mmCIF file of C-alpha atoms in Angstrom:
data_model
loop_
_atom_site.group_PDB
_atom_site.id
_atom_site.type_symbol
_atom_site.label_atom_id
_atom_site.label_comp_id
_atom_site.label_asym_id
_atom_site.label_seq_id
_atom_site.Cartn_x
_atom_site.Cartn_y
_atom_site.Cartn_z
ATOM 1 C CA MET F 1 3.612 9.802 -6.947
ATOM 2 C CA ALA F 2 1.653 11.568 -9.653
ATOM 3 C CA ALA F 3 4.812 12.627 -11.497
ATOM 4 C CA ARG F 4 5.930 8.989 -11.594
ATOM 5 C CA GLY F 5 2.597 7.743 -12.923
ATOM 6 C CA TRP F 6 1.690 5.876 -9.735
ATOM 7 C CA CYS F 7 -1.690 7.574 -9.232
ATOM 8 C CA PRO F 8 -3.145 8.363 -12.670
ATOM 9 C CA ALA F 9 -6.383 10.298 -13.168
ATOM 10 C CA THR F 10 -7.850 10.623 -9.670
ATOM 11 C CA GLY F 11 -6.525 7.213 -8.576
ATOM 12 C CA GLY F 12 -4.543 6.530 -5.450
ATOM 13 C CA ASN F 13 -4.914 8.012 -2.019
ATOM 14 C CA PHE F 14 -2.768 9.061 0.906
ATOM 15 C CA SER F 15 -3.255 9.445 4.612
ATOM 16 C CA ALA F 16 -1.308 10.540 7.669
ATOM 17 C CA ARG F 17 -2.058 9.946 11.325
ATOM 18 C CA VAL F 18 -2.852 13.134 13.241
ATOM 19 C CA ASP F 19 -3.035 11.581 16.709
ATOM 20 C CA ASP F 20 -4.063 8.310 18.408
ATOM 21 C CA GLU F 21 -7.665 8.753 17.298
ATOM 22 C CA SER F 22 -7.611 10.438 13.883
ATOM 23 C CA CYS F 23 -5.955 10.868 10.505
ATOM 24 C CA LEU F 24 -6.047 13.051 7.419
ATOM 25 C CA ILE F 25 -6.938 11.279 4.166
ATOM 26 C CA THR F 26 -7.276 12.490 0.606
ATOM 27 C CA ALA F 27 -10.771 13.341 -0.541
ATOM 28 C CA SER F 28 -12.546 11.257 -3.154
ATOM 29 C CA GLY F 29 -12.037 12.295 -6.771
ATOM 30 C CA VAL F 30 -9.096 14.630 -6.139
ATOM 31 C CA ASP F 31 -6.270 14.770 -8.679
ATOM 32 C CA LYS F 32 -3.224 13.915 -6.559
ATOM 33 C CA ALA F 33 -0.943 16.002 -8.806
ATOM 34 C CA ALA F 34 -2.823 19.134 -7.728
ATOM 35 C CA ILE F 35 -3.816 18.341 -4.148
ATOM 36 C CA THR F 36 -4.277 21.228 -1.728
ATOM 37 C CA PRO F 37 -5.163 21.277 1.984
ATOM 38 C CA ASP F 38 -8.840 21.410 0.912
ATOM 39 C CA GLY F 39 -8.336 17.961 -0.619
ATOM 40 C CA LEU F 40 -7.723 16.397 2.802
ATOM 41 C CA ILE F 41 -10.456 15.079 5.095
ATOM 42 C CA HIS F 42 -9.939 14.804 8.859
ATOM 43 C CA MET F 43 -11.557 11.667 10.231
ATOM 44 C CA GLN F 44 -11.500 9.513 13.318
ATOM 45 C CA LEU F 45 -10.089 6.000 13.086
ATOM 46 C CA ASP F 46 -13.614 4.637 13.621
ATOM 47 C CA GLY F 47 -14.676 6.394 10.398
ATOM 48 C CA GLU F 48 -16.432 9.439 11.840
ATOM 49 C CA LEU F 49 -15.796 12.563 9.773
ATOM 50 C CA LEU F 50 -14.258 15.505 11.620
ATOM 51 C CA SER F 51 -14.280 17.859 8.623
ATOM 52 C CA PRO F 52 -16.572 18.314 5.640
ATOM 53 C CA GLY F 53 -16.099 16.376 2.420
ATOM 54 C CA LYS F 54 -16.114 12.855 1.090
ATOM 55 C CA PRO F 55 -13.054 10.742 1.973
ATOM 56 C CA SER F 56 -11.449 8.373 -0.499
ATOM 57 C CA ALA F 57 -13.446 5.216 -1.186
ATOM 58 C CA GLU F 58 -10.471 3.263 0.201
ATOM 59 C CA ALA F 59 -10.506 5.061 3.553
ATOM 60 C CA GLU F 60 -11.549 1.799 5.238
ATOM 61 C CA LEU F 61 -8.213 0.191 4.336
ATOM 62 C CA HIS F 62 -6.241 3.113 5.739
ATOM 63 C CA LEU F 63 -8.301 3.116 8.938
ATOM 64 C CA ALA F 64 -7.878 -0.660 9.352
ATOM 65 C CA LEU F 65 -4.089 -0.327 9.153
ATOM 66 C CA TYR F 66 -4.032 2.507 11.695
ATOM 67 C CA ARG F 67 -6.198 0.486 14.069
ATOM 68 C CA LEU F 68 -4.001 -2.620 13.661
ATOM 69 C CA ASP F 69 -0.741 -0.852 14.470
ATOM 70 C CA PRO F 70 -0.505 2.403 16.449
ATOM 71 C CA SER F 71 3.045 2.929 15.143
ATOM 72 C CA ILE F 72 1.778 3.479 11.590
ATOM 73 C CA GLY F 73 2.007 7.187 10.812
ATOM 74 C CA ALA F 74 1.248 7.256 7.071
ATOM 75 C CA VAL F 75 -0.328 5.063 4.385
ATOM 76 C CA LEU F 76 0.133 5.479 0.619
ATOM 77 C CA HIS F 77 -1.866 3.767 -2.127
ATOM 78 C CA GLY F 78 -0.989 3.827 -5.805
ATOM 79 C CA HIS F 79 -1.947 2.307 -9.142
ATOM 80 C CA SER F 80 1.238 1.813 -11.160
ATOM 81 C CA VAL F 81 1.175 -0.500 -14.164
ATOM 82 C CA ALA F 82 3.574 -2.940 -12.475
ATOM 83 C CA ASN F 83 1.707 -3.248 -9.176
ATOM 84 C CA THR F 84 -1.666 -3.475 -10.908
ATOM 85 C CA VAL F 85 -0.559 -6.146 -13.402
ATOM 86 C CA LEU F 86 1.300 -8.237 -10.811
ATOM 87 C CA SER F 87 -1.685 -8.038 -8.461
ATOM 88 C CA ARG F 88 -3.670 -10.033 -11.042
ATOM 89 C CA LEU F 89 -1.542 -13.142 -10.503
ATOM 90 C CA GLY F 90 -3.286 -16.104 -8.942
ATOM 91 C CA ASP F 91 -0.964 -16.419 -5.959
ATOM 92 C CA GLU F 92 -1.881 -15.687 -2.332
ATOM 93 C CA ALA F 93 1.335 -13.691 -2.138
ATOM 94 C CA LEU F 94 3.883 -12.365 -4.597
ATOM 95 C CA ILE F 95 7.302 -13.628 -3.521
ATOM 96 C CA VAL F 96 10.139 -11.150 -3.993
ATOM 97 C CA GLU F 97 13.731 -12.159 -3.308
ATOM 98 C CA GLY F 98 17.216 -11.633 -4.642
ATOM 99 C CA TYR F 99 17.018 -7.866 -5.200
ATOM 100 C CA GLU F 100 19.310 -5.443 -3.401
ATOM 101 C CA MET F 101 16.475 -2.868 -3.302
ATOM 102 C CA GLN F 102 14.591 -5.081 -0.826
ATOM 103 C CA LYS F 103 16.691 -3.318 1.817
ATOM 104 C CA ALA F 104 14.527 -0.215 1.314
ATOM 105 C CA THR F 105 12.032 -2.093 3.503
ATOM 106 C CA ARG F 106 12.385 -1.513 7.247
ATOM 107 C CA ASP F 107 14.380 -4.250 9.006
ATOM 108 C CA VAL F 108 15.377 -6.005 5.769
ATOM 109 C CA HIS F 109 19.168 -6.221 5.663
ATOM 110 C CA SER F 110 19.848 -8.680 2.866
ATOM 111 C CA HIS F 111 18.874 -9.315 -0.739
ATOM 112 C CA GLU F 112 18.511 -12.957 0.328
ATOM 113 C CA THR F 113 15.469 -12.179 2.479
ATOM 114 C CA ARG F 114 12.299 -13.732 1.076
ATOM 115 C CA LEU F 115 9.478 -11.169 1.082
ATOM 116 C CA PRO F 116 5.950 -12.454 0.427
ATOM 117 C CA VAL F 117 3.703 -9.523 -0.513
ATOM 118 C CA PRO F 118 0.125 -10.518 0.425
ATOM 119 C CA MET F 119 -2.618 -10.200 -2.192
ATOM 120 C CA PHE F 120 -6.243 -9.490 -1.407
ATOM 121 C CA ASP F 121 -9.255 -9.825 -3.664
ATOM 122 C CA ASN F 122 -10.790 -6.537 -4.724
ATOM 123 C CA ASP F 123 -14.367 -5.637 -3.807
ATOM 124 C CA GLN F 124 -16.462 -2.547 -4.455
ATOM 125 C CA ASP F 125 -17.163 -2.514 -0.710
ATOM 126 C CA MET F 126 -13.782 -1.681 0.812
ATOM 127 C CA ARG F 127 -15.037 -2.817 4.223
ATOM 128 C CA VAL F 128 -14.888 -6.365 2.842
ATOM 129 C CA VAL F 129 -11.242 -5.899 1.844
ATOM 130 C CA ALA F 130 -10.432 -4.171 5.153
ATOM 131 C CA ASN F 131 -11.957 -7.087 7.085
ATOM 132 C CA GLU F 132 -9.793 -9.531 5.116
ATOM 133 C CA VAL F 133 -6.700 -7.420 5.826
ATOM 134 C CA GLU F 134 -7.531 -7.538 9.535
ATOM 135 C CA LEU F 135 -8.036 -11.334 9.405
ATOM 136 C CA ARG F 136 -4.697 -11.852 7.643
ATOM 137 C CA GLN F 137 -2.749 -9.150 9.490
ATOM 138 C CA GLU F 138 0.109 -11.475 10.468
ATOM 139 C CA GLU F 139 1.089 -11.601 6.771
ATOM 140 C CA LEU F 140 1.617 -7.825 6.663
ATOM 141 C CA TRP F 141 4.343 -7.365 9.235
ATOM 142 C CA GLY F 142 7.880 -7.187 7.918
ATOM 143 C CA VAL F 143 6.697 -6.449 4.374
ATOM 144 C CA TYR F 144 4.921 -3.096 4.914
ATOM 145 C CA ALA F 145 2.955 -3.599 1.712
ATOM 146 C CA PHE F 146 0.084 -5.519 0.189
ATOM 147 C CA LEU F 147 -1.592 -5.715 -3.206
ATOM 148 C CA VAL F 148 -5.292 -5.582 -4.016
ATOM 149 C CA ARG F 149 -6.043 -7.557 -7.182
ATOM 150 C CA GLY F 150 -6.453 -5.362 -10.239
ATOM 151 C CA HIS F 151 -6.352 -2.329 -7.989
ATOM 152 C CA GLY F 152 -2.853 -1.520 -6.754
ATOM 153 C CA ILE F 153 -0.495 -1.355 -3.807
ATOM 154 C CA TYR F 154 -0.772 -0.146 -0.217
ATOM 155 C CA VAL F 155 2.340 0.681 1.784
ATOM 156 C CA TRP F 156 2.848 2.284 5.179
ATOM 157 C CA GLY F 157 5.487 3.457 7.596
ATOM 158 C CA GLU F 158 6.080 5.143 10.917
ATOM 159 C CA ASP F 159 5.918 8.476 9.115
ATOM 160 C CA LEU F 160 5.450 9.838 5.611
ATOM 161 C CA ASP F 161 9.177 9.569 4.823
ATOM 162 C CA GLU F 162 9.267 5.865 5.660
ATOM 163 C CA ALA F 163 6.009 5.187 3.799
ATOM 164 C CA TRP F 164 7.481 6.964 0.748
ATOM 165 C CA ARG F 165 10.696 4.913 0.980
ATOM 166 C CA HIS F 166 8.628 1.742 1.145
ATOM 167 C CA LEU F 167 6.541 2.825 -1.843
ATOM 168 C CA GLU F 168 9.532 3.827 -3.919
ATOM 169 C CA GLY F 169 11.348 0.585 -3.071
ATOM 170 C CA TRP F 170 8.328 -1.620 -3.747
ATOM 171 C CA GLU F 171 7.562 0.114 -7.039
ATOM 172 C CA PHE F 172 11.138 -0.548 -8.182
ATOM 173 C CA LEU F 173 10.967 -4.177 -7.019
ATOM 174 C CA LEU F 174 7.604 -4.804 -8.676
ATOM 175 C CA GLU F 175 8.751 -3.286 -11.947
ATOM 176 C CA CYS F 176 11.863 -5.505 -11.837
ATOM 177 C CA GLU F 177 9.738 -8.551 -11.059
ATOM 178 C CA MET F 178 7.288 -7.820 -13.872
ATOM 179 C CA ASN F 179 10.111 -7.358 -16.367
ATOM 180 C CA ARG F 180 11.842 -10.526 -15.131
ATOM 181 C CA ARG F 181 8.671 -12.526 -15.695
ATOM 182 C CA ILE F 182 8.196 -11.063 -19.179
ATOM 183 C CA LEU F 183 11.771 -11.891 -20.147
ATOM 184 C CA GLU F 184 11.551 -15.438 -18.758
ATOM 185 C CA ALA F 185 8.339 -16.036 -20.735
ATOM 186 C CA ARG F 186 10.069 -14.942 -23.939
ATOM 187 C CA LEU F 187 13.141 -17.133 -23.462
#
C-alpha cells in the first residue's frame, strides 16, 4: 500500500483478526512502509489492549467491522488521492457500475452490477463514525468497502488476501471513476 501511495506519511492502518475475541492493528503514528511486528497492537474486539502501545486512532472502525461480521478476517484503510477526493462528494453513496474490475469484489460476477459505496461523515471521534457504520451496516454487505469523507477508504475480507484484492480493485475503480468525472466535466 505504501509503495502505491495509498498510505502516505503515517496515514492508513491495517488489522487482522487473531481469534473470535481479538485482532492485531497497526500502532498510531507508524510509517506503514517500514512496519515491523513492534508496530502492531494486540487488542480485544471490545477495545481492551492486550499488548503495550497506542493503537491507530481508527481502531474503533476496525473493531466495529469485526463485531458486525465474524467472517471478517482483515481490514485495510488507505488514503489515496482518488478515494479521498471522491469521498468529498455530496452523495450518500458513490455509485460504481460498468467496469470489468468490479468483479474483484467477492460475489460480483458482472460489470453490469451496480455497486453503491457508502459514505460516512468524518469526525475526530472515531466512535461517532463507528456508531454510524453500525447503524447503516446493511449498506456495507456486497460492497466490502466504504468511504469516510475527506479521509479515505476502508475495505475488508475473509482474510488478508481477500481484503487486499478488494482494496486493489476499489482503488482501480475509484481512480477510473475520478478520471471519468474529470473528463466529462471538460467535455
